[in-house]
XYZ file of C-alpha atoms in Angstrom:
502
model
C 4.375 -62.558 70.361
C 4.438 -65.983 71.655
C 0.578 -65.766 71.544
C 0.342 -64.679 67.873
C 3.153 -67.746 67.062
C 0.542 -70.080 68.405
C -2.463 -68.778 66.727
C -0.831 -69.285 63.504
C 0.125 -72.742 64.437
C -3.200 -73.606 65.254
C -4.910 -72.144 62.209
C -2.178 -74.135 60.427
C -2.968 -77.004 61.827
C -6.875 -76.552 60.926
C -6.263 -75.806 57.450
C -4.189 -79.187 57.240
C -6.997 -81.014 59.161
C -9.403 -79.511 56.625
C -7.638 -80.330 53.604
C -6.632 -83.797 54.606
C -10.671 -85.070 55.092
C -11.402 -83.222 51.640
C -8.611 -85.254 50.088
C -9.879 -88.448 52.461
C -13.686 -87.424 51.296
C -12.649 -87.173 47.544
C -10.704 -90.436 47.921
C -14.191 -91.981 48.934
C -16.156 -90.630 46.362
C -13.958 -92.109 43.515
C -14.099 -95.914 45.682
C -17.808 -96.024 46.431
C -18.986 -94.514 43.299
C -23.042 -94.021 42.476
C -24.463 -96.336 39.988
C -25.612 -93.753 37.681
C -21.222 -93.040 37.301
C -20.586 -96.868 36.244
C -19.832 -96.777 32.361
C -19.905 -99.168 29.319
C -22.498 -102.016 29.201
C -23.346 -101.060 32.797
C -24.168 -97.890 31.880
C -26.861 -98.697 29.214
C -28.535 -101.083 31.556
C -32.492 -99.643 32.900
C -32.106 -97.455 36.346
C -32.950 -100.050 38.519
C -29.967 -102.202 37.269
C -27.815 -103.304 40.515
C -24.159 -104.012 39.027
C -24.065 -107.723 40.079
C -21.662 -108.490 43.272
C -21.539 -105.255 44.661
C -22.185 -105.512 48.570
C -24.096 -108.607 46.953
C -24.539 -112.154 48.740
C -23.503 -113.900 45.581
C -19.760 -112.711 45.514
C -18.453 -115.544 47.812
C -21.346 -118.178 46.678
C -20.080 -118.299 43.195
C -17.653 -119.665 41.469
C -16.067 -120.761 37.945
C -13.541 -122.822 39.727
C -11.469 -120.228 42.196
C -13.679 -121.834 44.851
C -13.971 -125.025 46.254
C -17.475 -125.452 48.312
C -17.450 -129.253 47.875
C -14.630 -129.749 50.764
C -15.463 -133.058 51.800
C -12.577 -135.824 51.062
C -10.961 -133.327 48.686
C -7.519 -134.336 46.974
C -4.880 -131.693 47.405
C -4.502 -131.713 43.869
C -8.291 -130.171 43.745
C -6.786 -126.983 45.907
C -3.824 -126.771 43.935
C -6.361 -126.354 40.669
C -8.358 -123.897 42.416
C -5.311 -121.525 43.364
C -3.861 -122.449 39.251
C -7.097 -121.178 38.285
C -7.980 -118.386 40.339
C -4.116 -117.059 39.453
C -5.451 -117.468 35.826
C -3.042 -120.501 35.169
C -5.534 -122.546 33.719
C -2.720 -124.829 31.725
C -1.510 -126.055 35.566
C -5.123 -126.148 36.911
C -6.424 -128.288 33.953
C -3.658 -130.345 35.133
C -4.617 -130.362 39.015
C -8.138 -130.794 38.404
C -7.687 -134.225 36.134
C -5.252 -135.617 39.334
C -8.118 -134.820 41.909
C -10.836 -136.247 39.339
C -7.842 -139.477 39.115
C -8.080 -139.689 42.914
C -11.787 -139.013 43.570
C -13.699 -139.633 40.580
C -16.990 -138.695 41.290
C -16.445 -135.182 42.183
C -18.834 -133.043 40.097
C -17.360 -129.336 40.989
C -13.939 -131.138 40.276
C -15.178 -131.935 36.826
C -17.156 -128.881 35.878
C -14.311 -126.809 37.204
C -11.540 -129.053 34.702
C -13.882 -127.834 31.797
C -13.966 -124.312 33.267
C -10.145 -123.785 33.129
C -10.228 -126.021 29.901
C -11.880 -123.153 28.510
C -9.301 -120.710 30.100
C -10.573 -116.796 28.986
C -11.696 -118.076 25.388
C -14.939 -116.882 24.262
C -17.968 -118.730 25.628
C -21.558 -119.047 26.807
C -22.076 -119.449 30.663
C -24.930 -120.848 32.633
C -25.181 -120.511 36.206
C -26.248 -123.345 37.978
C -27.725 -122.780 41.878
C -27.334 -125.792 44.209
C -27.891 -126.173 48.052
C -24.382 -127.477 48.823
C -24.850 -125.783 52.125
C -28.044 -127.077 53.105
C -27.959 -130.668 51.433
C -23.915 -131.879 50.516
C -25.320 -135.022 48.711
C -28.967 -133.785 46.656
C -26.233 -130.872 45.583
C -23.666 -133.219 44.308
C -26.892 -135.419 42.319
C -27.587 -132.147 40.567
C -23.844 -131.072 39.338
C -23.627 -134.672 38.389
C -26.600 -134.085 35.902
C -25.208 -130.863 34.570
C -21.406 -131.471 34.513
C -22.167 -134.704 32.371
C -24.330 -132.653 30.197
C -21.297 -129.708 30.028
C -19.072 -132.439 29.458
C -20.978 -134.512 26.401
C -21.451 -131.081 24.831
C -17.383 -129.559 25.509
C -16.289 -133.028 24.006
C -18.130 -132.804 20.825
C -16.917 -129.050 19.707
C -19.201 -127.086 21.925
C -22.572 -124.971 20.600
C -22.072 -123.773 17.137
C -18.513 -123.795 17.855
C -18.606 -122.418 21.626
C -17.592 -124.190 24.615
C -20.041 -124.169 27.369
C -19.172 -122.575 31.261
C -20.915 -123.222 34.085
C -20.909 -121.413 36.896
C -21.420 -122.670 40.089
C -23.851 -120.755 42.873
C -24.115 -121.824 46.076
C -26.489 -121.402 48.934
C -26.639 -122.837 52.469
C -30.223 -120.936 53.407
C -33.614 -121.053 51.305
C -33.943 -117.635 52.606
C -31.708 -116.408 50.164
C -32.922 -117.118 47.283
C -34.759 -114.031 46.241
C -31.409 -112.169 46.491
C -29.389 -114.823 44.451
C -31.704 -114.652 41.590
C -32.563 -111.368 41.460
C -28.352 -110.850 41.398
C -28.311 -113.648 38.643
C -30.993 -111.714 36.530
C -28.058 -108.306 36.901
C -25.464 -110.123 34.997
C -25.402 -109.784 31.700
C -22.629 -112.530 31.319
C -25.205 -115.203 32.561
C -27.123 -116.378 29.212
C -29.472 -118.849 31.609
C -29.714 -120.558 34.739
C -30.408 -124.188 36.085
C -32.172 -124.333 39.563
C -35.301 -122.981 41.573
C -37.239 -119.715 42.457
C -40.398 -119.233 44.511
C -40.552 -115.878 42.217
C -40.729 -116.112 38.615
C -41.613 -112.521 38.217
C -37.964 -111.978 38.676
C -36.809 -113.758 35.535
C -39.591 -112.779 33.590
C -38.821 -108.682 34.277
C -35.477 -108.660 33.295
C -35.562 -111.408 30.433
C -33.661 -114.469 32.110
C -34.423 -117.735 31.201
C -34.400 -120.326 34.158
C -34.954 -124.384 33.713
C -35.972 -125.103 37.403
C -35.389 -128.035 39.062
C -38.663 -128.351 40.613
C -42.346 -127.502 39.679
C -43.898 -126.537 43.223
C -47.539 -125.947 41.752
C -48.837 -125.142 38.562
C -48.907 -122.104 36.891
C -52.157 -120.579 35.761
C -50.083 -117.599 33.817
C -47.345 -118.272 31.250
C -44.062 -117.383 32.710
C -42.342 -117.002 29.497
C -38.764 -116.954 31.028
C -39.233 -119.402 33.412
C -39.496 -123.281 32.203
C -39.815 -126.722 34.566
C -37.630 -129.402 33.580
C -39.788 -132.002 35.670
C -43.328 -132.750 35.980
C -45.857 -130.475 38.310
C -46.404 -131.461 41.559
C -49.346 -132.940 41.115
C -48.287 -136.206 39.017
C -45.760 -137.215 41.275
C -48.654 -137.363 44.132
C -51.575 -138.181 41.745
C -49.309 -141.621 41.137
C -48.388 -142.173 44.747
C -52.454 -141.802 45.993
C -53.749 -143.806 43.260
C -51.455 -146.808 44.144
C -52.146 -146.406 48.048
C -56.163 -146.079 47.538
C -56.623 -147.851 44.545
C -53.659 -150.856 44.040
C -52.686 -151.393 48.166
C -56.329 -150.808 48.727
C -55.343 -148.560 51.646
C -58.202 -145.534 52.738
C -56.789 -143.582 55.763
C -52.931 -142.364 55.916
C -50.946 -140.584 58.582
C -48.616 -138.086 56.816
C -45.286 -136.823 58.182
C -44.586 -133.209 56.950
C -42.094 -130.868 58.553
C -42.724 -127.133 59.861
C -39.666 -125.699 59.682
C -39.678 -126.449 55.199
C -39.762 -122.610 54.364
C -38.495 -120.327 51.117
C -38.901 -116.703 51.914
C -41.311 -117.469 55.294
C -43.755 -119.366 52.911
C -44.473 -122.741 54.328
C -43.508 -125.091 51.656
C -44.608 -128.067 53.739
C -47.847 -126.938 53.802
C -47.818 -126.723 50.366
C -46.877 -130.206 49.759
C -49.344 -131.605 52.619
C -52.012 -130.205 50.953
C -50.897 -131.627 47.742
C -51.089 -134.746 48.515
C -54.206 -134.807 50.796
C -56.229 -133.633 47.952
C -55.114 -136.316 45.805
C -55.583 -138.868 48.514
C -58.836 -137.994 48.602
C -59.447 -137.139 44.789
C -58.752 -141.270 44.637
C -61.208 -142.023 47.760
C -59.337 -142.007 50.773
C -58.538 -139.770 53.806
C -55.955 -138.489 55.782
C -55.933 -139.078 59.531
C -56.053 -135.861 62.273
C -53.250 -136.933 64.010
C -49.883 -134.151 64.119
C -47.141 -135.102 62.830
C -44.259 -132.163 62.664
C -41.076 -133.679 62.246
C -39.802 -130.313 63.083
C -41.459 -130.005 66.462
C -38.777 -129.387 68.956
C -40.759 -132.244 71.271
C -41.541 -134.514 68.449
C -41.183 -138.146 69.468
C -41.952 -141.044 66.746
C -43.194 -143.485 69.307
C -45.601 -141.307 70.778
C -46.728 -140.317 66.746
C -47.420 -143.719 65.586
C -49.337 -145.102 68.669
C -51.938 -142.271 67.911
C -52.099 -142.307 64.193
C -52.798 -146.526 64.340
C -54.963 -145.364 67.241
C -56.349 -142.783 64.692
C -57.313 -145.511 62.304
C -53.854 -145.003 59.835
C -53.434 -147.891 57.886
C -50.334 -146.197 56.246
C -47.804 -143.889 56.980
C -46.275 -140.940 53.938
C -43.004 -139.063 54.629
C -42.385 -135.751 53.559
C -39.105 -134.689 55.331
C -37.093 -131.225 54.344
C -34.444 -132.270 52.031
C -31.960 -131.685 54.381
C -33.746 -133.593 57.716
C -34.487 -136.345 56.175
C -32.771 -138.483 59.321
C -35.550 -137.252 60.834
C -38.294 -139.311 58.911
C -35.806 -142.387 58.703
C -36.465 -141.938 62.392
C -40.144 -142.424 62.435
C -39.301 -145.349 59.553
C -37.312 -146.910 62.278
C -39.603 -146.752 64.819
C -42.729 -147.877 62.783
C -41.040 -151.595 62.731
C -43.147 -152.671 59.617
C -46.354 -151.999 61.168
C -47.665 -149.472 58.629
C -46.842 -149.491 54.871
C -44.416 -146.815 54.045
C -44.929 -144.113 51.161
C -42.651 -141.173 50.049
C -41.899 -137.384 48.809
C -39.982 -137.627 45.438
C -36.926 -136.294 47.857
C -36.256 -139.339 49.434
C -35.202 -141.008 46.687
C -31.147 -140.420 47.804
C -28.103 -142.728 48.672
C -28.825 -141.105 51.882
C -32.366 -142.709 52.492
C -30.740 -146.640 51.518
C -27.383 -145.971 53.471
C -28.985 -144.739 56.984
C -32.755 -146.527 56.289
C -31.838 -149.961 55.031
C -33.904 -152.381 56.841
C -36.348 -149.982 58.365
C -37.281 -148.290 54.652
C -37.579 -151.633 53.036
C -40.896 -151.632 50.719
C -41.015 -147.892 50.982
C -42.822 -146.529 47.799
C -42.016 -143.564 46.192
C -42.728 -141.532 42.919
C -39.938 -140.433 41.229
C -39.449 -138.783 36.899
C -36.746 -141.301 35.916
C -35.407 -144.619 36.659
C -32.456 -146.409 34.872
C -34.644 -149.496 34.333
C -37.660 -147.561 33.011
C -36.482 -144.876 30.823
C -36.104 -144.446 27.088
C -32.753 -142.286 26.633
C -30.349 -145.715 26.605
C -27.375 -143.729 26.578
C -27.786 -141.675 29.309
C -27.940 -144.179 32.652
C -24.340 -145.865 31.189
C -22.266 -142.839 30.344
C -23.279 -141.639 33.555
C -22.622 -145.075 35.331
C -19.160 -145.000 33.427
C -18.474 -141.387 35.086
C -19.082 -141.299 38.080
C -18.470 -145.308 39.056
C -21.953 -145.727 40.246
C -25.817 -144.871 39.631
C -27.173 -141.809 39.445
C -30.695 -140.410 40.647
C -33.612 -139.022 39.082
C -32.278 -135.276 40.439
C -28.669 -136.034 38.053
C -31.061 -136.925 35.110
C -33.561 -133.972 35.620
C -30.639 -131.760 36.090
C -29.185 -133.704 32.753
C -32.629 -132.559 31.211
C -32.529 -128.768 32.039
C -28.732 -128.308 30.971
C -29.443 -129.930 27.680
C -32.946 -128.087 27.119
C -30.981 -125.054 27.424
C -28.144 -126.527 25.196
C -30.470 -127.367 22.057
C -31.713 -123.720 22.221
C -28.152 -122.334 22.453
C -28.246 -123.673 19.171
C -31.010 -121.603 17.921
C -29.288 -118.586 18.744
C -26.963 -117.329 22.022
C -28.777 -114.300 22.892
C -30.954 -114.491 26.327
C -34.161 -113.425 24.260
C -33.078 -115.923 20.743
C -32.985 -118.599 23.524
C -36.448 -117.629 25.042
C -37.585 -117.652 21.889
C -36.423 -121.390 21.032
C -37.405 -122.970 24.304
C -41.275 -121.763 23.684
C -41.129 -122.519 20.067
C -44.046 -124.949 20.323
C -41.946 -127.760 17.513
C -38.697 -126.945 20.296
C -37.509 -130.300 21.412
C -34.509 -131.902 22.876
C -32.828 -135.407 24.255
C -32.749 -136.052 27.593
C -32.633 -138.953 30.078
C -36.316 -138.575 30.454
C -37.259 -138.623 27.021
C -38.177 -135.989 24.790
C -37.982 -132.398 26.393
C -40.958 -130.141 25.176
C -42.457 -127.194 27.134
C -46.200 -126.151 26.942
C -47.044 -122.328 27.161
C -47.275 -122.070 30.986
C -43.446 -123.483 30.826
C -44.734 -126.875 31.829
C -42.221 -130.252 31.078
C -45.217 -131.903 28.595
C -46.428 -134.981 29.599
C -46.423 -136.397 26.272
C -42.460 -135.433 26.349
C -42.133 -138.555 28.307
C -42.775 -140.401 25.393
C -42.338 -144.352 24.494
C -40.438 -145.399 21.450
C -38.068 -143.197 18.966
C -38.227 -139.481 20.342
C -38.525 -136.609 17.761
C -34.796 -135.210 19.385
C -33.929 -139.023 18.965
C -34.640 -139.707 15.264
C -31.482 -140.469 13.230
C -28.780 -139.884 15.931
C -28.965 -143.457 17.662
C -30.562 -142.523 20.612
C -33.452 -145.096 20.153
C -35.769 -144.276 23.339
C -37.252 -148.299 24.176
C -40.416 -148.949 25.201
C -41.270 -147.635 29.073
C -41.702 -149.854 31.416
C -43.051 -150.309 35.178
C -45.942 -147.864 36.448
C -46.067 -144.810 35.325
C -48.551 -141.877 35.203
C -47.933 -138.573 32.681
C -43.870 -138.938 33.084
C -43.779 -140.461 36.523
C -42.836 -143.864 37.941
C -43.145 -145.820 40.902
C -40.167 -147.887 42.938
C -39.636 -149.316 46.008
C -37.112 -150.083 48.410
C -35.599 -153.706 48.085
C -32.373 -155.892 49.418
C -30.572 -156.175 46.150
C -29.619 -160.319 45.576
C -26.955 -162.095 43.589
C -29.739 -161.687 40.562
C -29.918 -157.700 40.409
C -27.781 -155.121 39.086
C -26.895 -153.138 42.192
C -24.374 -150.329 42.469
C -25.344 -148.888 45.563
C -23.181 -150.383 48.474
C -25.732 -149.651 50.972
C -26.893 -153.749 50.270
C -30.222 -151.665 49.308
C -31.544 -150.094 45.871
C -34.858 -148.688 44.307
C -37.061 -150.869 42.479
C -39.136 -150.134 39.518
C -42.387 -151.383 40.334
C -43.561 -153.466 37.720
């Protein structure tokens, strides 16, 4: 009997066990749900649609303004505004976010993020914007400058057609993650467009996403349709620098500084740019020396680098850095003492460069789109001056540029394809700090957007576009590193500031 008791208790206990996991299996089923279950917009979307921020790197990189990834020096008012807002009590974070802006005024995210809750859960159009706030704290900042002044100007006068502009913020601390960030940015439906960079346009043009990138690595040879470059290709910016060194400084063999460990995706973006600018170099008549130099190299030592290249017959010395090393090239600037002239990638052109260079960068030569002293929008250098408390760079204005491309063809019509559609209209234009924004058919920035005098975006609104001045080649200018004196207009507290050349 006692046997037969037991028995029954254990098939008891089985059948609970059993009917337990069911439940715990069924349970799991509802949770982690296949795709092909999700329903509404989701479910109208192609097969391959991934619903955006599932088990997706971009859930904790973005943000409307219940993040803060800008932490450095941040008022505790700017944390109380991100809790207000992410508790959806945008009247108290409006309010928290205009005391942090009160206590650090040039805070970019603060700003964008006061417009954000401004808007609250009204109807609007939002553009993601994708900034390397992990890898580079201060290029990052440049660009949100750029498009939180352009969010602002546009907020301030009534929005587009009526609707306020939101901007989301996307952050990334790797290049290696980049393929997964757009391709995510491309799955959300919410996203009308997006300001930043991709070494893959084929993933905006497949699922109909228009990005204004921040950077033009090389030059198309196939339109991209979706994908349009808010600054010149590569090629101007070192077209201008090796026609000054060969032809105006009369200089014929360079040493050039690259670094090895510059990669997107495992391709070897240094490389790239080396090559760039050798061929121009030598386009103009000049050559570039054998001697290595990897500012990446694990053993690399300046002083050992510039005894062979003036061994090797350099007679000047061009720094391409990574973005984010670029203490690393004001090292070799430091050690080269004044003994070769010094020449520059576009990305050196940073607060960064005058604040830890200063004396050992002076008369360094770079090509850069935009300079406050050479550019036709008047408006733009002193509202952003008036902002932000000091100058701005030419990543703020090209940033600036992109926002309000995509702004003007808003206006045409808020649909990701009406907005395609505008931007490669071939009589689309808009105001920016450069000039004139046009696109050609491969989604170039046209040269001839750069333009002197009164801008077809400019005519009748007041935003007379002077005559351009200092040297300048399809869009593309020239300055120098100089001690600013008692005579110049200098903002920069570094005692340094770029110079147009003239």
């Amino acid at each position: 009997m006692k046997n037969k008791t037991e028995n029954i208790r254990l098939l008891f206990s089985l059948g609970l066990s059993g009917f337990l996991i069911a439940v715990i299996l069924w349970l799991l089923g509802t949770v982690i749900r296949p795709q092909t279950e999700y329903s509404g917009q989701l479910k109208q979307q192609s097969a391959s649609f991934v619903p955006p921020y599932t088990n997706s790197p971009l859930k904790n990189r973005m943000s409307l303004g219940e993040k803060i990834f800008v932490t450095e020096g941040r008022p505790l008012e700017k944390e109380a505004g991100r809790r207000a807002f992410e508790a959806g009590d945008f009247v108290t974070a409006v309010t928290k976010f205009q005391s942090s802006l009160q206590a650090k005024r040039n805070d970019p995210e603060t700003l964008i993020y006061l417009n954000n809750a401004k808007i609250g859960k009204a109807k609007s159009l939002k553009v993601a914007v994708i900034v390397p706030i992990g890898i580079s704290l201060n290029e990052a900042e440049e660009i949100l400058r750029g498009v939180a002044q352009a969010q602002d100007e546009v907020n301030s006068s009534g929005g587009i057609n009526g609707l306020p502009l939101q901007l989301q913020i996307v952050n990334i601390d790797n290049y290696e993650i980049l393929k997964q960030i757009n391709t995510d940015l491309v799955n959300d439906s919410s996203i009308l467009a997006v300001v930043g960079f991709s070494r893959d346009p084929s993933i905006y043009n497949k699922r109909g996403l228009v990005m204004v990138s921040l950077v033009n690595p090389k030059k198309p040879s196939n339109p991209t349709k979706y994908v349009f470059y808010a600054t010149p290709s590569s090629d101007v910016f070192s077209d201008a620098i090796a026609s000054y060194i060969v032809q105006k400084a009369r200089l014929t063999n360079i040493a050039i500084c690259s670094d090895s460990t510059f990669t997107v995706n495992q391709e070897k973006i240094s490389k790239e740019i080396v090559e760039q600018y050798t061929d121009s170099i030598r386009k103009y008549g000049g050559k570039v020396t054998s001697t290595v130099c990897d500012l990446g190299a694990p053993t690399f030592q300046p002083s050992s680098f510039l005894s062979r290249a003036i061994s090797d017959g350099a007679e000047g010395l061009l720094l391409i850095p990574r973005p984010d090393k670029l203490n690393l090239a004001i090292e070799v600037a430091r050690e080269n003492k004044g003994r070769l002239p010094l020449f520059a990638f576009q990305a050196m052109y940073t607060e960064r460069t005058l604040k830890y260079g200063q004396a050992d960068v002076k008369g360094m030569m770079l090509a850069v789109s935009w300079h406050r002293d050479a550019v036709g929008n008047k408006l733009f250098a002193p509202k952003a001056i008036q902002l932000w408390g000091a100058e701005v760079s030419p990543r703020t204005a090209t940033a600036y540029d992109a926002l309000q491309a995509i702004i003007a063809g808003l206006k045409e019509g808020n649909t990701r394809e009406k907005l395609q559609k505008a931007l490669s209209n071939p009589n689309f234009s808009a105001l920016g700090a450069t000039g004139t924004i046009q696109f050609s058919p491969t989604g170039d920035r046209l040269r001839e957007s750069f333009a002197d005098g009164v801008s077809k975006a400019g005519k009748g609104n007041g935003a007379f576009l002077p005559p351009l001045r200092g040297d300048r080649q399809g869009g593309v200018f020239l300055v120098k590193v100089v001690p600013c004196d008692s005579s110049q207009s200098c903002n920069s507290t570094t005692g340094y500031r770029f110079q147009l050349v003239q």
